[in-house]
mmCIF file of C-alpha atoms in Angstrom:
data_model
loop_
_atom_site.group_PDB
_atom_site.id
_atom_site.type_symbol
_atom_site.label_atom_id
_atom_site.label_comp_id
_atom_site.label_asym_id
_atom_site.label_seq_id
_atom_site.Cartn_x
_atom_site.Cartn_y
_atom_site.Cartn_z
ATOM 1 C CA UNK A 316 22.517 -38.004 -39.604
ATOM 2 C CA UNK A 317 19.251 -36.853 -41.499
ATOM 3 C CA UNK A 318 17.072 -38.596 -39.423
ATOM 4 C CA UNK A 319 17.598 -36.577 -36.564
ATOM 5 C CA UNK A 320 16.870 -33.272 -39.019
ATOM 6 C CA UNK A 321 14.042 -31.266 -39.444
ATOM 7 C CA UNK A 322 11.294 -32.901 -42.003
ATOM 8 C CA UNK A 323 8.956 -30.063 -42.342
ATOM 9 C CA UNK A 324 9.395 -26.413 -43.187
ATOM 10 C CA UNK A 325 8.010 -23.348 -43.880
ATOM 11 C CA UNK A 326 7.801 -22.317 -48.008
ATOM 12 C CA UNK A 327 5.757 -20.058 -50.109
ATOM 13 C CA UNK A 328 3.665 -22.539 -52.189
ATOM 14 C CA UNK A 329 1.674 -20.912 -55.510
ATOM 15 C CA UNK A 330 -1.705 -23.337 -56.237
ATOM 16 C CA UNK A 331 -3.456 -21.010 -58.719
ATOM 17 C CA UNK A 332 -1.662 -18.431 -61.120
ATOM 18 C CA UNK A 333 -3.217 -15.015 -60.189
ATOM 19 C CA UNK A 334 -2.646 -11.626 -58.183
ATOM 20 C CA UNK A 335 -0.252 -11.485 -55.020
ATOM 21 C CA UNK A 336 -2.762 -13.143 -52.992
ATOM 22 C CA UNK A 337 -2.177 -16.400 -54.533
ATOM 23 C CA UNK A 338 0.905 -16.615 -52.634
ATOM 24 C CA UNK A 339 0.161 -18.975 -49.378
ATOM 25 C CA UNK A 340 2.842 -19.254 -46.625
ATOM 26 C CA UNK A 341 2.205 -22.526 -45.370
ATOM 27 C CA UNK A 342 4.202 -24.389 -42.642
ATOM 28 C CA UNK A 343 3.854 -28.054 -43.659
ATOM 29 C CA UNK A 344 5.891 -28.613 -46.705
ATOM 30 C CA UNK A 345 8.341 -31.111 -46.804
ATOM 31 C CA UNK A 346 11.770 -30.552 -46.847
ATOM 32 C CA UNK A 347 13.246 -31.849 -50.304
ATOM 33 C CA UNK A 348 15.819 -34.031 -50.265
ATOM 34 C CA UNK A 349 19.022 -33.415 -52.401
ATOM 35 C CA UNK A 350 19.768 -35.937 -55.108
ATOM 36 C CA UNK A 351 22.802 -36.507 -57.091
ATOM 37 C CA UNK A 352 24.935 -33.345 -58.030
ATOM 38 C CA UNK A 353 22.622 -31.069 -55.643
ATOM 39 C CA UNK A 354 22.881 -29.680 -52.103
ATOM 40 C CA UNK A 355 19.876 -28.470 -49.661
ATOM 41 C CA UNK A 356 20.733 -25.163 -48.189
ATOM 42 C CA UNK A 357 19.657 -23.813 -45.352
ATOM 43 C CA UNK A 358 18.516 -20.519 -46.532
ATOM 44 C CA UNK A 359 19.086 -17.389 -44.754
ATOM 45 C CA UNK A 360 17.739 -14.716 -47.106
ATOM 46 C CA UNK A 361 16.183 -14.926 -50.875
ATOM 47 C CA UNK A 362 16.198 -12.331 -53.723
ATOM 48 C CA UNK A 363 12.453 -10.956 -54.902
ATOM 49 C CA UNK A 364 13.226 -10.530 -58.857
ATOM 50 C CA UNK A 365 10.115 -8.718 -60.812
ATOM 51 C CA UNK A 366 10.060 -11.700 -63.562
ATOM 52 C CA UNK A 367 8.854 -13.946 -60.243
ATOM 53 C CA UNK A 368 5.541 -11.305 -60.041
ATOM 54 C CA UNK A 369 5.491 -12.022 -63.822
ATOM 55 C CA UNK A 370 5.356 -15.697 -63.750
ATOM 56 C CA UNK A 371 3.332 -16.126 -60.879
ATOM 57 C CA UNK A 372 0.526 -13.646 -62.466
ATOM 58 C CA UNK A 373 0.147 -16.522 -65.445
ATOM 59 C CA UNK A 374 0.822 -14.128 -68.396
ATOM 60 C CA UNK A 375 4.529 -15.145 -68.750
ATOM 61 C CA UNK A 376 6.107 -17.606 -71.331
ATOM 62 C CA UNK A 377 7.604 -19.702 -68.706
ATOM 63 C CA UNK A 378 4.842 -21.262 -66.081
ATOM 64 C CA UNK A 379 5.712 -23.921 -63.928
ATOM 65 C CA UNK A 380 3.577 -26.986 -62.579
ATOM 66 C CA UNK A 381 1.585 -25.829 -60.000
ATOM 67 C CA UNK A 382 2.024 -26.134 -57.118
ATOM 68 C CA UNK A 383 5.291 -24.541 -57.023
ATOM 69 C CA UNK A 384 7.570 -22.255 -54.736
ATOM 70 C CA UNK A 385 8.936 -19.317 -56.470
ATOM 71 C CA UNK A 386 12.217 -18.008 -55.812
ATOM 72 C CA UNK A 387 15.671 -18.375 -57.312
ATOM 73 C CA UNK A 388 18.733 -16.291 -55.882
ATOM 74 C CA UNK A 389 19.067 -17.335 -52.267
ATOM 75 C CA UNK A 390 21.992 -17.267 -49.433
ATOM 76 C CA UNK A 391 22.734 -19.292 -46.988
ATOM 77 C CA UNK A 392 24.403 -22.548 -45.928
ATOM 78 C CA UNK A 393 25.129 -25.580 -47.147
ATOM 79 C CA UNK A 394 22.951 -28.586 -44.715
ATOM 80 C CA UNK A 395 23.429 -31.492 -46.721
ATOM 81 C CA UNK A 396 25.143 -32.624 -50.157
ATOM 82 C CA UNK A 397 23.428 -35.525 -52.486
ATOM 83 C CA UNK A 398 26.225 -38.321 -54.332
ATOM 84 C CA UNK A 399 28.913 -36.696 -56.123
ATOM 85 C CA UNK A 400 28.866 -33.083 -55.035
ATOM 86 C CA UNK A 401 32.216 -32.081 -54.259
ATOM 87 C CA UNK A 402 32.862 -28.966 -54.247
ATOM 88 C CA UNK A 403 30.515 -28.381 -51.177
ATOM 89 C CA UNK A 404 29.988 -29.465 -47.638
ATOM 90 C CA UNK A 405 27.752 -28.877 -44.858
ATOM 91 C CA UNK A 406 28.169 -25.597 -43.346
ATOM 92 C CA UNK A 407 29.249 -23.919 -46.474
ATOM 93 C CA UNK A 408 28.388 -20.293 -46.697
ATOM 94 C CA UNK A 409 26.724 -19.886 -50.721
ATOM 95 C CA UNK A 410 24.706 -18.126 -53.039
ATOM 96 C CA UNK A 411 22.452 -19.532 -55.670
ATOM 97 C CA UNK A 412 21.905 -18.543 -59.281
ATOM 98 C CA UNK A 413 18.592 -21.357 -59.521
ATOM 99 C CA UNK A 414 16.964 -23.509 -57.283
ATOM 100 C CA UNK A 415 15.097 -27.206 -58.152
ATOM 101 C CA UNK A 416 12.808 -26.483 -55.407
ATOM 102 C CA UNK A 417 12.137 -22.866 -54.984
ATOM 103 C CA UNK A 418 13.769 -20.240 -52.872
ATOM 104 C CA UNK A 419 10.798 -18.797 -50.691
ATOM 105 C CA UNK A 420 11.377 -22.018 -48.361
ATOM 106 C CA UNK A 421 13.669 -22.582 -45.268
ATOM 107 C CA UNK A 422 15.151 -24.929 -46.820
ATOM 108 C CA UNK A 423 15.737 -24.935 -50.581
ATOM 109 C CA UNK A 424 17.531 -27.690 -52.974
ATOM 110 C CA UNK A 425 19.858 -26.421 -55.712
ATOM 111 C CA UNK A 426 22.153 -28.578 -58.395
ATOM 112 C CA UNK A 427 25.408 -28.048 -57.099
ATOM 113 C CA UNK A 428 26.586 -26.180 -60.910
ATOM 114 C CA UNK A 429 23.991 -23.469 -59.538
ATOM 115 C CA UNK A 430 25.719 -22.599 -56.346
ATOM 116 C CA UNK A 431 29.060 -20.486 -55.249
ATOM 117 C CA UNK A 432 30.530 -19.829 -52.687
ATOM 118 C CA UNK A 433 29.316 -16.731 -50.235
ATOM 119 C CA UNK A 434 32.596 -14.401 -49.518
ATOM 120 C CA UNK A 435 32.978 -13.584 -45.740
ATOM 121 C CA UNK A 436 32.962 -10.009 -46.548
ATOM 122 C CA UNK A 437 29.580 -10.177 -48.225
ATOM 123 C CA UNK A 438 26.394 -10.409 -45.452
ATOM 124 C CA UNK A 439 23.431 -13.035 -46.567
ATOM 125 C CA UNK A 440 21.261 -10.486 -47.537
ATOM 126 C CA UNK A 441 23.841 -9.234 -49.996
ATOM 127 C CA UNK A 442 24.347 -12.716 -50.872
ATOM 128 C CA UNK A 443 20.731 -12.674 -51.979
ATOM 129 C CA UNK A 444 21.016 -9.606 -54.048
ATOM 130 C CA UNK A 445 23.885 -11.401 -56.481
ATOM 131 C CA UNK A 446 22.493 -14.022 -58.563
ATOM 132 C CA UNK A 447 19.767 -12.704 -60.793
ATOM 133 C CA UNK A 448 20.963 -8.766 -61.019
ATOM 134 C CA UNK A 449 24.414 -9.274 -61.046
ATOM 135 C CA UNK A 450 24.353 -12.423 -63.676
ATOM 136 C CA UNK A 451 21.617 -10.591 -65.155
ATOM 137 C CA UNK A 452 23.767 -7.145 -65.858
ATOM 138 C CA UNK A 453 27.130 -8.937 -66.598
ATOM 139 C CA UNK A 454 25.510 -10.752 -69.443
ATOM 140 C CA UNK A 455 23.463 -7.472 -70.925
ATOM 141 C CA UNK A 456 26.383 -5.471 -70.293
ATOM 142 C CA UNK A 457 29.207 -8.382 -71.931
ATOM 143 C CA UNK A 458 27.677 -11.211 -73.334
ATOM 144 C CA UNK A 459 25.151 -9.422 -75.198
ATOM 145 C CA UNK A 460 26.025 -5.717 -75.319
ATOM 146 C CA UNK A 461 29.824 -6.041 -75.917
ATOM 147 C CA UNK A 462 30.445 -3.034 -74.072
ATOM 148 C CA UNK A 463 33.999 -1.839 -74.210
ATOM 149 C CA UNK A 464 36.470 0.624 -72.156
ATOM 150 C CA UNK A 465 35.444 3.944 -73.069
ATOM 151 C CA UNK A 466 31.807 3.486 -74.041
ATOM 152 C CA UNK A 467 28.945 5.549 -72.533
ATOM 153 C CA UNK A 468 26.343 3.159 -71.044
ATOM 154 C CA UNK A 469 23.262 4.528 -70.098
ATOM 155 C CA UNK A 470 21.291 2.148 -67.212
ATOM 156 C CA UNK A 471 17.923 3.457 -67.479
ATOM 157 C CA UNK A 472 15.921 2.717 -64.301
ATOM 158 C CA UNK A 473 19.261 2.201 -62.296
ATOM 159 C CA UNK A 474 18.263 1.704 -58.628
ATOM 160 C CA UNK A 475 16.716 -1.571 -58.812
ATOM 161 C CA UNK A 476 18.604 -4.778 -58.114
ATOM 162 C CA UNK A 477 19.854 -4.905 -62.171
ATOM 163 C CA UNK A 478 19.939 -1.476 -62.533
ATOM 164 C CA UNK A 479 22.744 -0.705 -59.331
ATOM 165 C CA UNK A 480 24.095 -3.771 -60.683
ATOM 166 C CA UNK A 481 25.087 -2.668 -63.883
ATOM 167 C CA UNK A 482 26.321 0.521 -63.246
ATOM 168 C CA UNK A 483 29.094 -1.239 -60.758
ATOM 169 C CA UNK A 484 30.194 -3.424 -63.159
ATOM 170 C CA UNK A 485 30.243 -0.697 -65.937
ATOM 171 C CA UNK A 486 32.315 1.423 -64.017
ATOM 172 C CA UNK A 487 34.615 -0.961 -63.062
ATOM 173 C CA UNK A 488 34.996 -2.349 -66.164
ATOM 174 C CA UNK A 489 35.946 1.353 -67.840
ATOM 175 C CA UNK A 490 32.474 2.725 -69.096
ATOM 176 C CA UNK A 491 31.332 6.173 -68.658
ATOM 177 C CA UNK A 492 28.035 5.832 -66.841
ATOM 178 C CA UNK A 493 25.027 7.327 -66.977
ATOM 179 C CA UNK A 494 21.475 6.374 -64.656
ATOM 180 C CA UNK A 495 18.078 7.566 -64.161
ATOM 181 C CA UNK A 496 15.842 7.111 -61.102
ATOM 182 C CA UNK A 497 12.939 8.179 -59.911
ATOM 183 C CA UNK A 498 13.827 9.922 -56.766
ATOM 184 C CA UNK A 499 16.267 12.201 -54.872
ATOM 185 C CA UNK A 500 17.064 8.770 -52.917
ATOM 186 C CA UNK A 501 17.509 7.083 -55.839
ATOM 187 C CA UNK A 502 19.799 9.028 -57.850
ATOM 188 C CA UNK A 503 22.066 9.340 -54.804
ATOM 189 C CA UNK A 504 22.209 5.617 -54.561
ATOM 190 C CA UNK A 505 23.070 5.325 -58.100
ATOM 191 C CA UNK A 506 25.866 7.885 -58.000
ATOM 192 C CA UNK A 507 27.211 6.326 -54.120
ATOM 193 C CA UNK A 508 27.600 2.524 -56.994
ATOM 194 C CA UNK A 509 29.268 3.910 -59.881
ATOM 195 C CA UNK A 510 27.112 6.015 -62.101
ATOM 196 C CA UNK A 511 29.079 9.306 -63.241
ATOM 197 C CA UNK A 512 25.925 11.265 -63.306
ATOM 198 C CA UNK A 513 22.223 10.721 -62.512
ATOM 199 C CA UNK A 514 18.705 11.670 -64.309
ATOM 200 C CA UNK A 515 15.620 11.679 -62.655
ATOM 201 C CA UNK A 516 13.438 10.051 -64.914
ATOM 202 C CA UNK A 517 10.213 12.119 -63.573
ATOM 203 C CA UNK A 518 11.871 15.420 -64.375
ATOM 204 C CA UNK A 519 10.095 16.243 -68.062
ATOM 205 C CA UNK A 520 12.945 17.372 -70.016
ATOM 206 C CA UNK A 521 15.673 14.687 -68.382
ATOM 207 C CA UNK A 522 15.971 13.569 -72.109
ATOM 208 C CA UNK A 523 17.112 16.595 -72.901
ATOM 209 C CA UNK A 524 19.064 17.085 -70.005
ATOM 210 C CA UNK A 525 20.970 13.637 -71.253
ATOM 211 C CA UNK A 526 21.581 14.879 -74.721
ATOM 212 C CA UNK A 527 22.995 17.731 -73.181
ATOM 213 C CA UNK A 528 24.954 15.704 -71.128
ATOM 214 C CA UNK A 529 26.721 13.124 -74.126
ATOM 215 C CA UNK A 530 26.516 15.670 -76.840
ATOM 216 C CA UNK A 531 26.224 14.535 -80.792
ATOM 217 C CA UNK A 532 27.944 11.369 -79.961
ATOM 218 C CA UNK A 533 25.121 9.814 -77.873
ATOM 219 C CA UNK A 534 25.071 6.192 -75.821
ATOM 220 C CA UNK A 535 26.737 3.710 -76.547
ATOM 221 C CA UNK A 536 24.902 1.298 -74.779
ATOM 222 C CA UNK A 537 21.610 1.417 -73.059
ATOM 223 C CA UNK A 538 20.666 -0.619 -70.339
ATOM 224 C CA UNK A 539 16.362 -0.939 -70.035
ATOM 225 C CA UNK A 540 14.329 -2.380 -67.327
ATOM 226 C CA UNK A 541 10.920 -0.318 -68.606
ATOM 227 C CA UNK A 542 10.864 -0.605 -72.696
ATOM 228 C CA UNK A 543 7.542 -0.232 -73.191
ATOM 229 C CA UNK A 544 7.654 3.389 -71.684
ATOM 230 C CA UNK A 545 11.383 3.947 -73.046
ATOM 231 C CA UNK A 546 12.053 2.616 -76.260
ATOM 232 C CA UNK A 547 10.910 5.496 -78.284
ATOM 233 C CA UNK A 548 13.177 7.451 -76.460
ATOM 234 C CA UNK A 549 15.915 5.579 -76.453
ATOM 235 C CA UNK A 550 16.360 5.300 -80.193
ATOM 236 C CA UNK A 551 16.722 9.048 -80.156
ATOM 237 C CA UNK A 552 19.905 9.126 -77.725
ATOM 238 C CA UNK A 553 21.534 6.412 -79.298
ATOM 239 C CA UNK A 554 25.078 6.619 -81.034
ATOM 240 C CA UNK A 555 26.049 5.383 -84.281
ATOM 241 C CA UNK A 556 26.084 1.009 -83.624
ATOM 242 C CA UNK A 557 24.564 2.236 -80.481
ATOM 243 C CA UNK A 558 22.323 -0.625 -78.988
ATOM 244 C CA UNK A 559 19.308 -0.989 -76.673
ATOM 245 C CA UNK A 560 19.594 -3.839 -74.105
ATOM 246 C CA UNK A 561 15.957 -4.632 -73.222
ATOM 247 C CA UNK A 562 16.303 -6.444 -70.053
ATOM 248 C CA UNK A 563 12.824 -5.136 -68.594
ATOM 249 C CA UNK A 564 9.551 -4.978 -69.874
ATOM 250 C CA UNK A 565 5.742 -4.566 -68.736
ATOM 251 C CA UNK A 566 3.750 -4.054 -72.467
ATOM 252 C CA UNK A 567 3.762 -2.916 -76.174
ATOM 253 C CA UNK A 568 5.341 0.018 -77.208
ATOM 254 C CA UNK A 569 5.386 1.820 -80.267
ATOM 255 C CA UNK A 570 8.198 2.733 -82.516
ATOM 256 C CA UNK A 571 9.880 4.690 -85.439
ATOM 257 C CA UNK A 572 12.178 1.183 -86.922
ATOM 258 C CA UNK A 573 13.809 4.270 -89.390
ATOM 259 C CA UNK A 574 15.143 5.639 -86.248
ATOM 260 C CA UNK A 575 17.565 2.512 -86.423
ATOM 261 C CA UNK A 576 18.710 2.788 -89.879
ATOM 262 C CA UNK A 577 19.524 6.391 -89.121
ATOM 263 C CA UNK A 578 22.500 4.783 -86.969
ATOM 264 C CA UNK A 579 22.199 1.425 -87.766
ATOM 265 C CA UNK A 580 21.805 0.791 -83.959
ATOM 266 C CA UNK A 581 20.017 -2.379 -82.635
ATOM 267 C CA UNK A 582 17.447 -3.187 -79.770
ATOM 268 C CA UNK A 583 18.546 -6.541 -78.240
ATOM 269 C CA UNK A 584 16.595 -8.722 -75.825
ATOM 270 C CA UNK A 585 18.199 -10.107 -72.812
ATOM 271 C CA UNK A 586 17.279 -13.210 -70.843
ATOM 272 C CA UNK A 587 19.315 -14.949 -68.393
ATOM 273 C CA UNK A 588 17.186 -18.190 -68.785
ATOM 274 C CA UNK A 589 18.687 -18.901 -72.411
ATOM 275 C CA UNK A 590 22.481 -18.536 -71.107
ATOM 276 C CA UNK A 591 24.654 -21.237 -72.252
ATOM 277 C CA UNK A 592 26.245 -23.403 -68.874
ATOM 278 C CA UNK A 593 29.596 -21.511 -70.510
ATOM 279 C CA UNK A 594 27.882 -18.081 -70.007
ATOM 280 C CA UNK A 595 26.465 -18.796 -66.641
ATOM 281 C CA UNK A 596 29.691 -19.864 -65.208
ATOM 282 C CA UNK A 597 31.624 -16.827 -67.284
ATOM 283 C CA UNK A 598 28.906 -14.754 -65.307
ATOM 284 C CA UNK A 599 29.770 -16.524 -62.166
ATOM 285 C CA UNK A 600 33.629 -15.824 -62.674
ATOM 286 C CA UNK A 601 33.191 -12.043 -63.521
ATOM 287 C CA UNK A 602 30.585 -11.670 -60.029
ATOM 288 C CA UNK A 603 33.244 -13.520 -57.576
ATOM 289 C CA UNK A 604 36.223 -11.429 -58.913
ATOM 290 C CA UNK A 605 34.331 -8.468 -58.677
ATOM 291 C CA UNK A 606 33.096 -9.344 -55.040
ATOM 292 C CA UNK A 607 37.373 -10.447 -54.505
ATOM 293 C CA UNK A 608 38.633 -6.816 -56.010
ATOM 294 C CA UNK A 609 36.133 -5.457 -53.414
ATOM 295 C CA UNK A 610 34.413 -3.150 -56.029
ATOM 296 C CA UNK A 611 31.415 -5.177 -56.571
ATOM 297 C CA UNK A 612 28.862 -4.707 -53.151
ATOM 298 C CA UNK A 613 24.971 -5.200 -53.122
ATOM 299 C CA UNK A 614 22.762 -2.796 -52.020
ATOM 300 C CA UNK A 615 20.013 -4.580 -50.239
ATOM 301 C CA UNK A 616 16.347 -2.429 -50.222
ATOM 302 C CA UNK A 617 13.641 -2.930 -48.764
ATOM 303 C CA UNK A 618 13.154 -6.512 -46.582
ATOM 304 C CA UNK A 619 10.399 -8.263 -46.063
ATOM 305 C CA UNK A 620 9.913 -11.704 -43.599
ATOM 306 C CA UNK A 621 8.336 -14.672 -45.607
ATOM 307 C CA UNK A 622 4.714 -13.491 -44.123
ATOM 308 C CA UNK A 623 4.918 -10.532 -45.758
ATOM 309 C CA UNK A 624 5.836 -11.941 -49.491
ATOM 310 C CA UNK A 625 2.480 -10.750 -50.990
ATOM 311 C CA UNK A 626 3.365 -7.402 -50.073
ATOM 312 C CA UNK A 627 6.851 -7.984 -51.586
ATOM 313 C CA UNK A 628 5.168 -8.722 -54.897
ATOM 314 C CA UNK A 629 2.807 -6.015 -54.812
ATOM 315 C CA UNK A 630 5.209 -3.190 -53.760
ATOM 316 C CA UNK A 631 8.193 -4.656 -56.145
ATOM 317 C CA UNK A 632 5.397 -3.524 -59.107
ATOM 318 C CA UNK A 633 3.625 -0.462 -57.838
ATOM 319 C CA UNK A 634 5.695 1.685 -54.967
ATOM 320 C CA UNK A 635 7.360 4.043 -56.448
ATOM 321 C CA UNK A 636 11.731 4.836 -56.063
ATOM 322 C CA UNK A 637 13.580 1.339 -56.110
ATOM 323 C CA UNK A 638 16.985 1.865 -53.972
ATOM 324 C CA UNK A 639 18.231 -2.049 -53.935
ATOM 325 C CA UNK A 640 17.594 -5.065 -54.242
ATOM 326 C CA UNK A 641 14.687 -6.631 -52.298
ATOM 327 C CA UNK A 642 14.854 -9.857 -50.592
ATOM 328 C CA UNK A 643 13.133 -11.698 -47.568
ATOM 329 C CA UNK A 644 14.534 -12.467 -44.504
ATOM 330 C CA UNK A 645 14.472 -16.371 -43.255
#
């Protein structure tokens, strides 16, 4: 039945580490074949996560052979299964967590552990927006944060794909939540997924305005996608045990460490890419229940069609006012 498919696709490939430009659409690339416990998907739409800008400049700790395709959460549907996959079959609706073969391709390969199913009620752009922010805020929020019923979570740069992310599953989940953004836009799209109130992070004295706002207690928990400019900061609205969940960063950043004995409070790096297989599928669990109980919805932002991925890259760094989660159209 293969023979009569398609052999060549379109992909993103990367040849040189380096600035957005380094990112070449090109329409000759074979399409990979799934081995045993994988599946090739079709893909209809693919998440743009910042860490992909990150790894593709060359400065980041992971760096793959090159050439490569980046590109991990996509959605679409299932066009062939290698030996021993199961729990798919061709024309499966899913979403992906990884990819073998990157996701900035028609046609991607994933191990089959690494895909879910795609609810009917969710669109394939959503389905793109899941993975990486979703997974990504469940396990700050959860695996690493131990957040509890009750607690005050602050997401600080909440209208991004992680940031809308978390403040869904925080107020779902029994949190009082808290979210700055950098525009009018943005802090109504935080408050339309859950946040209780929102900051904008450009008004001078929203620190102040968030003290106000918790009183002596403080946060609980604080969710971070910009630590180098936040840290600081963050130590001051802290509660007592109060932690800092740095899921985000672009630099070095100074700090007072006396401003975490004063509350014994803890900053706390988070990185999907060390979760156990237990915590990936506990991740998995919490998204699909939360997608069943109909509270948990992706905001898709700004879209892109695969010719247009070095903008992607550039504007998912420098524009100004996320409000979603940005993906390209297939």
């Amino acid at each position: 039945a293969m023979a009569a498919a398609r052999t060549v696709m379109r992909a993103v490939r990367v040849f040189e580490f380096g600035g957005p430009e380094v990112l070449k659409l090109q329409s000759d690339v074979l399409v990979p074949v799934p081995k045993e416990n994988q599946v090739l998907i079709k893909v209809h739409a693919c998440g743009v996560n910042p860490v992909e800008t990150y790894i593709r400049s060359g400065t980041y700790a992971r760096k793959p052979a090159l050439p490569y395709t980046p590109g991990s959460d996509v959605s679409g549907v299932i066009e062939d299964v290698g030996e021993h996959v199961t729990a798919f079959k061709k024309g499966d609706r899913v979403f992906t967590l990884e990819t073998v073969s990157g996701g900035y391709a028609e046609y991607a390969v994933a191990a089959a552990n690494r895909v879910f199913p795609l609810p009917d009620k969710l669109d394939f752009r959503q389905g793109a927006a899941l993975g990486v922010p979703y997974f990504t805020a469940y396990r700050a929020l959860f695996q690493k944060g131990c957040a509890k019923a009750g607690e005050t979570v602050l997401v600080h740069g909440a209208s991004g794909g992680v940031g809308l992310a978390a403040c869904q599953i925080a107020r779902a989940c029994g949190l009082k939540v808290l979210g700055t953004a950098g525009t009018e836009e943005g802090m109504n799209v935080i408050l339309r997924n859950g946040a209780h109130q929102a900051f904008n992070h450009r008004d001078p004295n929203y620190i102040e305005r968030i003290k106000e706002c918790t009183g002596p207690g403080g946060v609980d928990i604080i969710i971070e996608m910009l630590s180098n400019v936040n840290l600081d900061a963050d130590l001051q609205l802290l509660a007592r045990a109060g932690r800092v969940m740095v899921v985000g960063c672009r630099g070095r950043t100074e700090i007072n460490p006396r401003d975490t004995m004063s509350k014994e409070s803890s900053i706390i790096g988070v990185s999907l890419f060390l979760a156990t297989e237990e915590e990936k599928q506990e991740c998995a669990t919490a998204v699909l229940d939360g997608i069943e109980a109909g509270w948990l919805k992706p905001t898709v932002g700004l879209e892109y069609p695969l010719e247009k991925v070095s903008k992607a890259h550039e504007d998912i760094i420098c524009s100004s006012g996320a409000r979603g989660k940005m993906v390209l159209l297939l």
